[in-house]
Short mmCIF file of C-alpha atoms in Angstrom, two decimals:
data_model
loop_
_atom_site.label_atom_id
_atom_site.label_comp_id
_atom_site.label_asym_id
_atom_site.label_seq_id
_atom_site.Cartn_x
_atom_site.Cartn_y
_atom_site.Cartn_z
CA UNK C 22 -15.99 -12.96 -31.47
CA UNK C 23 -16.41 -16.38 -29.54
CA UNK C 24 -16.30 -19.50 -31.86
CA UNK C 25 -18.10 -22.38 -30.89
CA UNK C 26 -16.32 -26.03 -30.82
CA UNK C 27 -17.71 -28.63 -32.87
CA UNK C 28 -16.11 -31.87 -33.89
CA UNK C 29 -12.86 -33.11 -32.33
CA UNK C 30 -11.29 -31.43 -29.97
CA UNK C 31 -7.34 -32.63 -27.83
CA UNK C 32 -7.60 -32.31 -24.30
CA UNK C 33 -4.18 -31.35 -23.11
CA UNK C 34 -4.16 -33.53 -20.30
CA UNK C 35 -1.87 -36.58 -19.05
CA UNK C 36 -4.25 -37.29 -16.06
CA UNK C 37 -6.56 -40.42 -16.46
CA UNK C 38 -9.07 -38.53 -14.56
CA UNK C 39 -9.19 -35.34 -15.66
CA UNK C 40 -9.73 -37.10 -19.05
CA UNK C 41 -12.68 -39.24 -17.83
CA UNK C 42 -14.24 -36.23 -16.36
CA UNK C 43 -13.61 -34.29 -19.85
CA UNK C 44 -15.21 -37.10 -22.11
CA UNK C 45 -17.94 -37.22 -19.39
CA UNK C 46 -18.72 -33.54 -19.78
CA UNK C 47 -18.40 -33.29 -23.06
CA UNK C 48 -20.23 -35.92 -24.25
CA UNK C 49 -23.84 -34.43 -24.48
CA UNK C 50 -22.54 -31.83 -27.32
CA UNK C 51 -21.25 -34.48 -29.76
CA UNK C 52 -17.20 -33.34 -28.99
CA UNK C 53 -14.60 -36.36 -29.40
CA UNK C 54 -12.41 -35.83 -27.00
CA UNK C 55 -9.04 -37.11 -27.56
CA UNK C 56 -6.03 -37.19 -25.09
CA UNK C 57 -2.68 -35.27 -25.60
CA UNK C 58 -1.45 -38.59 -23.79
CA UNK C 59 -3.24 -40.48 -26.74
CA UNK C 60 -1.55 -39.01 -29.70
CA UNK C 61 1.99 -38.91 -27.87
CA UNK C 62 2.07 -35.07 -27.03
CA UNK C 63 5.11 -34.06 -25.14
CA UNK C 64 3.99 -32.23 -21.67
CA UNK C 65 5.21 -28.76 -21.82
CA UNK C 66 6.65 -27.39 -18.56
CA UNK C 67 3.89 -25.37 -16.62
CA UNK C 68 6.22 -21.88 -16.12
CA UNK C 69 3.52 -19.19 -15.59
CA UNK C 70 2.94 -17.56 -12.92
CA UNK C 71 -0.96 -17.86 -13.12
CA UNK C 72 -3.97 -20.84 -13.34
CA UNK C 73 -4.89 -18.78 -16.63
CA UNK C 74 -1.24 -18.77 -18.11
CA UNK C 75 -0.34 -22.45 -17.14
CA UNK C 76 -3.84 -23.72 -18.96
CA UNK C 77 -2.76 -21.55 -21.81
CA UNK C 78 0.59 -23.02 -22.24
CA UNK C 79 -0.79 -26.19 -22.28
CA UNK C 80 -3.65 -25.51 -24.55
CA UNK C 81 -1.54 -23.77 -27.67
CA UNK C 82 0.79 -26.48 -27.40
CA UNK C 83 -1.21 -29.01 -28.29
CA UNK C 84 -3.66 -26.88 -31.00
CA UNK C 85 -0.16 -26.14 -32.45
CA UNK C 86 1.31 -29.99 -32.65
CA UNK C 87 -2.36 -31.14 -33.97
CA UNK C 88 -3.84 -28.89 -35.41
CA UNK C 89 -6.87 -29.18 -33.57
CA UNK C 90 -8.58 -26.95 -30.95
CA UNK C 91 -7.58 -27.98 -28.17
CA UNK C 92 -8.63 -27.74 -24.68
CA UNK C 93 -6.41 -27.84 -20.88
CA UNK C 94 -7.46 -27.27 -16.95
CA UNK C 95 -5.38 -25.78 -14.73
CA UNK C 96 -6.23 -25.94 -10.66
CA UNK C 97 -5.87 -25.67 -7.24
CA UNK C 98 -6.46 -24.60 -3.84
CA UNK C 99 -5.23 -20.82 -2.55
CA UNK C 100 -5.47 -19.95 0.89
CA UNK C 101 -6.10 -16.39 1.61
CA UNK C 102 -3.98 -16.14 4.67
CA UNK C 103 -0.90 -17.62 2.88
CA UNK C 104 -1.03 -15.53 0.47
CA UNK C 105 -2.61 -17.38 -2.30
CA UNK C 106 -0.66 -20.76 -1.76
CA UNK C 107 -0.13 -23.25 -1.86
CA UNK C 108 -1.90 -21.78 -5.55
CA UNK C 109 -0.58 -22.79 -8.72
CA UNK C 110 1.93 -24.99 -6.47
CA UNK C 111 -0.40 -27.39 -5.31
CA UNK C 112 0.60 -30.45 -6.97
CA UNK C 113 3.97 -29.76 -6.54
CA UNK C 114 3.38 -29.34 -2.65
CA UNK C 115 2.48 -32.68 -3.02
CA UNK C 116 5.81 -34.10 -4.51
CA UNK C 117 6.17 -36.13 -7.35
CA UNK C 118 4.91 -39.09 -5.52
CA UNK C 119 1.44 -37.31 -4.90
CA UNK C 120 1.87 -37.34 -1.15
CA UNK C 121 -1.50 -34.90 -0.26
CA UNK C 122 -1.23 -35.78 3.03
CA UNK C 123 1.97 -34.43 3.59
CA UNK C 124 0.76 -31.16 1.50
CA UNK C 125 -1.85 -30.81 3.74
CA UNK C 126 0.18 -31.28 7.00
CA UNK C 127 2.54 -28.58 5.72
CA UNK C 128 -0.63 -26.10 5.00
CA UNK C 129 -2.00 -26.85 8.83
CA UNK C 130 2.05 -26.32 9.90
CA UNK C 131 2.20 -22.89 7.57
CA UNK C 132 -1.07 -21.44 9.36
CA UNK C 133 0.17 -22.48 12.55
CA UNK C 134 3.59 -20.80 12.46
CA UNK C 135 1.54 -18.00 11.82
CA UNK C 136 -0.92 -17.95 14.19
CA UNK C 137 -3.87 -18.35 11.60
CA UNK C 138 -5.67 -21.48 12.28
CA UNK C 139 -8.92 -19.26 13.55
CA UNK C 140 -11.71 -19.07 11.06
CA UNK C 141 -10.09 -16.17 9.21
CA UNK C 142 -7.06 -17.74 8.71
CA UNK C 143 -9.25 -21.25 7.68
CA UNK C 144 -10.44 -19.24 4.57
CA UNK C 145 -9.58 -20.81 1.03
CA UNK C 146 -10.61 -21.30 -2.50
CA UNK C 147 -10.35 -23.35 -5.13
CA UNK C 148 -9.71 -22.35 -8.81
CA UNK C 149 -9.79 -23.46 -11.94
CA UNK C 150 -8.74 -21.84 -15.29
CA UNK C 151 -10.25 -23.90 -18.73
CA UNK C 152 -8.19 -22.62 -21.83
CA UNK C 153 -9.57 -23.43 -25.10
CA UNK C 154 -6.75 -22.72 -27.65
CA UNK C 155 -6.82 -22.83 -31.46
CA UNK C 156 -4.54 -23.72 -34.22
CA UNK C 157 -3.93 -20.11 -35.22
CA UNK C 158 -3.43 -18.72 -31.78
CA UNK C 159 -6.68 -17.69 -30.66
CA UNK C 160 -8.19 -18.69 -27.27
CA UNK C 161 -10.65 -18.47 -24.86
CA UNK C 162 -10.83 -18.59 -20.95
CA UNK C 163 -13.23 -19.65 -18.89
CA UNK C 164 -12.24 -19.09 -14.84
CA UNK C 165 -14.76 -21.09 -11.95
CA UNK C 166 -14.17 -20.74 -7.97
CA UNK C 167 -15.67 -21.81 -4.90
CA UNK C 168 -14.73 -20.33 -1.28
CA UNK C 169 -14.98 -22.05 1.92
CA UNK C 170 -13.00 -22.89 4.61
CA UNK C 171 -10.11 -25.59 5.41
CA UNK C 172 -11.00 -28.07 8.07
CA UNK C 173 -8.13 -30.08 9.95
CA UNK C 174 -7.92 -33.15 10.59
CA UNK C 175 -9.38 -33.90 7.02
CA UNK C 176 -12.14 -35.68 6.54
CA UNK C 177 -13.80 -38.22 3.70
CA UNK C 178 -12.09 -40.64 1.43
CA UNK C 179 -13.79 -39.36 -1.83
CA UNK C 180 -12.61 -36.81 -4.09
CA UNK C 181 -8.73 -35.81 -4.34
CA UNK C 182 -6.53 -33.87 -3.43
CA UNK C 183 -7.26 -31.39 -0.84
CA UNK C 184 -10.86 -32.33 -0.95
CA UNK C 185 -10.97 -33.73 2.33
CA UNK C 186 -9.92 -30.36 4.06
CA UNK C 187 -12.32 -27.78 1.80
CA UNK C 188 -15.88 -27.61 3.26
CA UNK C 189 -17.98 -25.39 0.98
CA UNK C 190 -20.05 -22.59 1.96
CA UNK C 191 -23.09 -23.56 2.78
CA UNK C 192 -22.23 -26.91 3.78
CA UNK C 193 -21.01 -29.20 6.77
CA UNK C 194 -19.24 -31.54 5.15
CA UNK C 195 -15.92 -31.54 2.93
CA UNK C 196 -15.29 -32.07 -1.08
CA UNK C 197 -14.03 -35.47 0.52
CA UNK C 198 -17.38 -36.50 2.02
CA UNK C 199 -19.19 -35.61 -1.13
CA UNK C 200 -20.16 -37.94 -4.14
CA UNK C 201 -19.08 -37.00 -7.47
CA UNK C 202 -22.68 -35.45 -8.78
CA UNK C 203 -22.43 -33.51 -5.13
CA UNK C 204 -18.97 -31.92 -5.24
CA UNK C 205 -19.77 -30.93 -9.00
CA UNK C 206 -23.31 -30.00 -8.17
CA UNK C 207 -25.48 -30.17 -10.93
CA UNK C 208 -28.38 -29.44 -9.25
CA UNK C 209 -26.64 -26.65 -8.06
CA UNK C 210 -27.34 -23.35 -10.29
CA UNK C 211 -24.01 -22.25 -11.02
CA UNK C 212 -22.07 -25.77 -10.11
CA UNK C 213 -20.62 -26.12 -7.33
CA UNK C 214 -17.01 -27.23 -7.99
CA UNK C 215 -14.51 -24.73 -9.40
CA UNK C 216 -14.21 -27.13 -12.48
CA UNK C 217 -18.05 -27.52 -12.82
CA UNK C 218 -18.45 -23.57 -12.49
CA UNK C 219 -15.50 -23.09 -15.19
CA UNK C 220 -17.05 -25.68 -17.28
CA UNK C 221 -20.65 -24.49 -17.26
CA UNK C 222 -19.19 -20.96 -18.89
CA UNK C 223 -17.08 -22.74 -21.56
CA UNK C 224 -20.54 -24.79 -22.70
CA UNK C 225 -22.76 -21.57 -22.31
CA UNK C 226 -19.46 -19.62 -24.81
CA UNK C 227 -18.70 -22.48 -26.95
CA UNK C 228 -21.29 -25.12 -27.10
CA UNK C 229 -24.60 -26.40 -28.16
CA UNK H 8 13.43 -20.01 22.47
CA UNK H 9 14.48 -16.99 20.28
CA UNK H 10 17.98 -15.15 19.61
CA UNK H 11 18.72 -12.14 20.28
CA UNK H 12 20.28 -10.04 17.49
CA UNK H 13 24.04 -8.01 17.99
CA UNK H 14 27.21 -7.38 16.40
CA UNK H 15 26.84 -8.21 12.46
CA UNK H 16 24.33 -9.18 10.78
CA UNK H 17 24.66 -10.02 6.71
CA UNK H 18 21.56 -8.51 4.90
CA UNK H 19 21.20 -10.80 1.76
CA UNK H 20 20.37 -8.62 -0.68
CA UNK H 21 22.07 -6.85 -3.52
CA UNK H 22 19.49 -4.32 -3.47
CA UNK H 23 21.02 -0.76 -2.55
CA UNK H 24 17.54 0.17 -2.09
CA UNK H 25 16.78 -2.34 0.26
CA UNK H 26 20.10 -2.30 2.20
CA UNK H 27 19.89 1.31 2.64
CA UNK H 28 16.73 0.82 4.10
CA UNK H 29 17.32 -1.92 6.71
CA UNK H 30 20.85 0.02 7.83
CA UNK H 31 18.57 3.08 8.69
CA UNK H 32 16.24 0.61 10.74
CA UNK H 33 18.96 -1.15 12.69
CA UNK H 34 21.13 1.66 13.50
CA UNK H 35 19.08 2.81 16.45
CA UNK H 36 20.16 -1.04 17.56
CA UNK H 37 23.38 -1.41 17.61
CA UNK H 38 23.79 -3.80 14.55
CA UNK H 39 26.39 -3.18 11.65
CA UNK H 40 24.58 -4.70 8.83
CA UNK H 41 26.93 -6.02 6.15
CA UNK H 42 25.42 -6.57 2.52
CA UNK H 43 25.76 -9.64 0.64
CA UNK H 44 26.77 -7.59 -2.28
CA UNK H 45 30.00 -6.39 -0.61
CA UNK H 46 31.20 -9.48 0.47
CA UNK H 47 30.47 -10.65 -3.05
CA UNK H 48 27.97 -13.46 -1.72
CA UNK H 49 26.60 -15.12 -4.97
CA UNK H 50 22.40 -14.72 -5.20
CA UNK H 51 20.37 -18.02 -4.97
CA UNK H 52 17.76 -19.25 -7.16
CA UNK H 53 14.40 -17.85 -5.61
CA UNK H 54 13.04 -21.26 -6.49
CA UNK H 55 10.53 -21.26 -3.22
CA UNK H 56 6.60 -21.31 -3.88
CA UNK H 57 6.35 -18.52 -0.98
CA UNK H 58 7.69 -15.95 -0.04
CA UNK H 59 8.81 -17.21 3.40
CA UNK H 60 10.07 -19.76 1.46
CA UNK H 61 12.35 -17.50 -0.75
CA UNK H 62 13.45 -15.50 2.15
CA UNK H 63 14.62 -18.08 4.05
CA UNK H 64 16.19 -19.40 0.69
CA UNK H 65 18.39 -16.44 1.06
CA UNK H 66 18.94 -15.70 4.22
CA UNK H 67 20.36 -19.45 4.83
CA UNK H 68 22.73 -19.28 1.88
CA UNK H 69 24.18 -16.08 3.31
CA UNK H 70 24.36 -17.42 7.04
CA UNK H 71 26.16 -20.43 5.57
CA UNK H 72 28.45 -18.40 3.42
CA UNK H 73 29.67 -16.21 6.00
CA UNK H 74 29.49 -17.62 9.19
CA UNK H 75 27.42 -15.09 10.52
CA UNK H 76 23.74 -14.22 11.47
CA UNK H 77 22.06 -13.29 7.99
CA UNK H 78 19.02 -11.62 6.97
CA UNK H 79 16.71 -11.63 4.38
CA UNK H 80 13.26 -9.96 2.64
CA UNK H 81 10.58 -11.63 0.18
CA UNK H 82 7.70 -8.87 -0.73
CA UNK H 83 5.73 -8.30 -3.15
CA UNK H 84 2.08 -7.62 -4.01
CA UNK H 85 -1.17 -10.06 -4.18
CA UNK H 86 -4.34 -9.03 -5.85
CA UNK H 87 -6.99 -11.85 -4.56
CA UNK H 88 -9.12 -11.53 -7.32
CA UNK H 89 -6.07 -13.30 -9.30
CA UNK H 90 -5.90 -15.85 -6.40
CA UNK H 91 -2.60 -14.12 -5.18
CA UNK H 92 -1.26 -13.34 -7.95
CA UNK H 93 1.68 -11.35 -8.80
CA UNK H 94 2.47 -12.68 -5.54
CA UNK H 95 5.86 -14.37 -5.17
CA UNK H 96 6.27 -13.11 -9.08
CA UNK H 97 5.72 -9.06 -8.09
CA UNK H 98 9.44 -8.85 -9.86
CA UNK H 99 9.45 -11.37 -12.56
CA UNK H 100 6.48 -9.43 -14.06
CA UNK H 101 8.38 -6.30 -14.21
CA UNK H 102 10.74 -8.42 -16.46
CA UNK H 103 14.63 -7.98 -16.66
CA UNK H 104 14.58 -4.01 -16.93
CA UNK H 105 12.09 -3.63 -13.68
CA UNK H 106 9.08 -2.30 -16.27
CA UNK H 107 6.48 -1.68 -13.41
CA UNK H 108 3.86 0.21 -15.65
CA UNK H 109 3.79 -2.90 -18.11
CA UNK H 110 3.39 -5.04 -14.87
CA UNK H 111 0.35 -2.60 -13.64
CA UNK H 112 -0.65 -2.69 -17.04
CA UNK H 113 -0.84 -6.26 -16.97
CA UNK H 114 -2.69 -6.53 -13.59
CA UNK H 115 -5.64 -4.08 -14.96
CA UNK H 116 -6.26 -6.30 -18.33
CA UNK H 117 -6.29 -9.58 -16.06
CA UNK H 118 -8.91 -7.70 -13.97
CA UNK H 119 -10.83 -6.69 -17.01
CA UNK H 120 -10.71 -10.53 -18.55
CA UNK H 121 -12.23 -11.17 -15.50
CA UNK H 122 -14.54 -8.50 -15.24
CA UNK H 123 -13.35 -7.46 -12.06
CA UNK H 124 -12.10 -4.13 -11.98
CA UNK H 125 -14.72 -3.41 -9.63
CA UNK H 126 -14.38 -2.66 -5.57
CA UNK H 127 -14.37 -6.53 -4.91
CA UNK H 128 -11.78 -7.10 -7.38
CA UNK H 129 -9.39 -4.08 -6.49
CA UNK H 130 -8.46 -5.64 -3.00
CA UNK H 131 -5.20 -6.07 -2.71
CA UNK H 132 -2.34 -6.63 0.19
CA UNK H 133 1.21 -6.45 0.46
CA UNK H 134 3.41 -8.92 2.00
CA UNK H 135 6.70 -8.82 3.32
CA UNK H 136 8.38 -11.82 5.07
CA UNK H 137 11.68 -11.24 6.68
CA UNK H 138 13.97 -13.96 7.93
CA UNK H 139 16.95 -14.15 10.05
CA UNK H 140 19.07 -17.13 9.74
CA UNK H 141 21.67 -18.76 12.13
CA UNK H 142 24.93 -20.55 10.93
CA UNK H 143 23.53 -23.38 12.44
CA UNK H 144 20.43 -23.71 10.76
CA UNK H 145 18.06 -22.05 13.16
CA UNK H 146 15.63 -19.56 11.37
CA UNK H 147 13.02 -16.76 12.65
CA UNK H 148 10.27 -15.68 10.76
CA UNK H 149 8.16 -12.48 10.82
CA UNK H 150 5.46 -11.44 8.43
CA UNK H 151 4.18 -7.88 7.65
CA UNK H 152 0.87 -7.44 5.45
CA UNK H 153 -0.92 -4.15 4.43
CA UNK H 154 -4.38 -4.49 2.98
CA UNK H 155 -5.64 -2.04 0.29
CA UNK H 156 -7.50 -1.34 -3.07
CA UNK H 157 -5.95 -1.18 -6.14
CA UNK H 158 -6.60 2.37 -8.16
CA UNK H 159 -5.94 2.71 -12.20
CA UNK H 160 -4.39 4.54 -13.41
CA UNK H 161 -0.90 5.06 -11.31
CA UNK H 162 -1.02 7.94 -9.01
CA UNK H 163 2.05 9.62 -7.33
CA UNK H 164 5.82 8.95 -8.00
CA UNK H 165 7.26 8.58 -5.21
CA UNK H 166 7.80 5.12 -3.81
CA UNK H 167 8.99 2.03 -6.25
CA UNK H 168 6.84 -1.04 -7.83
CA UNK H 169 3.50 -1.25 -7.56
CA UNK H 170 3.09 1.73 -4.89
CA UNK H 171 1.53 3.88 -7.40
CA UNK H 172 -1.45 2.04 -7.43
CA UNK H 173 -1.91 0.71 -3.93
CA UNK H 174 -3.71 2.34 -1.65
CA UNK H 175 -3.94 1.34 1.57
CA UNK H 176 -7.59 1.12 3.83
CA UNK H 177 -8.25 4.64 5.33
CA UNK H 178 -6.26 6.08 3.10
CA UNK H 179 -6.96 8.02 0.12
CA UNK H 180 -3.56 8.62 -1.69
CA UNK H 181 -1.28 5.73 -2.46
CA UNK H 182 2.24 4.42 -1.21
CA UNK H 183 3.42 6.57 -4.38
CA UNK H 184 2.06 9.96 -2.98
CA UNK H 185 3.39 8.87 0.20
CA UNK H 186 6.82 10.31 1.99
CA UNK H 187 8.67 7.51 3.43
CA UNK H 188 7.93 8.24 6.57
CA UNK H 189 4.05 8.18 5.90
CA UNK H 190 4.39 5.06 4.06
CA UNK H 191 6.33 3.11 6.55
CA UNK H 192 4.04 4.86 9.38
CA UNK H 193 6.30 5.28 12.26
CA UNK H 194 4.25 7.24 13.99
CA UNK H 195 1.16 4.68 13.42
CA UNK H 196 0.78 2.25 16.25
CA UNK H 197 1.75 -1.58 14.33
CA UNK H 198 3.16 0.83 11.43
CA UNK H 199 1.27 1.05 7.83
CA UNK H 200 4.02 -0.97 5.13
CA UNK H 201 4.12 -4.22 5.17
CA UNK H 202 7.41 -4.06 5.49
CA UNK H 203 7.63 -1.63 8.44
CA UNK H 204 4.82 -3.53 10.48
CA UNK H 205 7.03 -7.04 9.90
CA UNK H 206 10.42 -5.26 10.67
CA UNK H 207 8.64 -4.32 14.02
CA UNK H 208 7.93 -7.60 14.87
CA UNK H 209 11.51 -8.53 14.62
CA UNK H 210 12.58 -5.61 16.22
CA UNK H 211 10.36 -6.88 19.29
CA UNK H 212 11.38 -10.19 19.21
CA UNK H 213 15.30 -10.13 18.36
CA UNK H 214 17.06 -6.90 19.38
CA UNK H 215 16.98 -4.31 22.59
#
């Protein structure tokens, strides 16, 4: 049995952005979002081994310290011919100063040791796992991906990330290239994003 | 430019399993292969976010430790329609007493979450990288993968890990109803495990 969200609900995130985006999203259904940043929440450390598992730990943690439903993202880019990474690793490829361009020098280095920078080796998604948790343990997951291909050098100086080396399906230009309202693609029936897809079956589960 | 392989080589595993395995491979070669365990070599943290990563992790420590040419093996299994996952955590699911049906168990309910436990969502590969290391730093890398569909529930019982429920594409019994010699493939032309068809990439590039 799904319940529906109404009222206030924590987003479990530290990351100015993410929360913009969240308050922007949310706003048409009458949810307050308020920030685990906000209210002081410690971070807890992301061990899973999954997007799913390291929104989850994230999620109960803060429904548990307040009591509140509470709501985390968890992201990235996999590439299929690396097995999946740089995956649930992707800001830490990055390094604690946020250095993408060195993550995305190292992916370009990893397909080229292994002799996969042709169009099947170019092949990549991005992921992201929504985790609505509540107070007494319950939660729901909501999963959104889009496929495409890595281009190198990257290109555009919008988006984050490793938008400017993901070119959708379907299009000629990169994540990086592509205004906000594009990349999440409202117009678009199922999104386009992986967040906007996630997002659009959290609100069709939970809200309005 | 590439080493050749003779004389000792440390294998850096404490895996009887594994060692047995790699001293059947390189006697036709010449090479004494030494195991970590014997020489009491301690076991790194597998702290890498690939599995090149965590064999190289390895087979470093051991080169270092020893003085001598070491060698080293990071496998495991990645389902795509979890983005990779087990992946570079094939063990850690099993937990500390190696429980491989509660890890398959685990791999069909994420499939069902995401209701993909159909054909698109049963492809699977295995991966092994295997890395030689040099006391001096110097590292080779070589990558077997074997592509495949997942089948619930486990069939066959021979084999270890997830072989029961991996079979591989023109196939239509898994690695667990396999002999060794089937699954490894020696009579099939790049060899059918990932860890035979990587082993004979080695084998081409470092020794005879």
């Amino acid at each position: 049995m799904v319940r529906k969200l109404e009222g206030r609900l924590v987003v479990a995130s530290h990351n100015p952005g993410k929360l913009r985006e969240m308050r922007e999203l949310l706003a048409p259904y009458h949810i307050e979002a308020v920030s685990a940043g906000e209210l002081h929440l410690p971070e807890p450390d992301e061990t899973g081994t999954t997007f799913a598992e390291n929104a989850a730990l994230k999620a109960h943690a803060a429904a548990t310290a307040t009591g509140l439903p509470a709501f985390a993202d968890d992201s990235g880019l996999c590439v299929e011919a690396l097995d999946g990474a740089p995956g649930i690793f992707s800001a830490r490829w990055a390094g604690p100063d946020k250095d993408f361009p060195a993550a995305i020098a190292r992916i370009e280095r990893e397909l080229e040791r292994r002799g996969a920078l042709d169009d099947a080796g170019r092949r990549a998604h991005f992921v992201s796992a929504l985790v609505v948790a509540w107070p007494d343990g319950h939660e729901e997951l909501f999963e959104g991906r889009v496929f495409g291909k890595l281009v190198f050098p990257a290109r555009g100086d919008r988006g984050f990330g490793y938008d400017p080396i993901f070119q959708p399906e379907g299009y000629d230009i990169t994540f990086g290239e592509m205004s906000s309202e594009q990349k999440h693609g409202w117009s678009h029936p199922q999104g386009l994003s992986h967040r906007a897809r996630a997002f659009r079956r959290l609100a069709a589960a939970l809200l309005g």
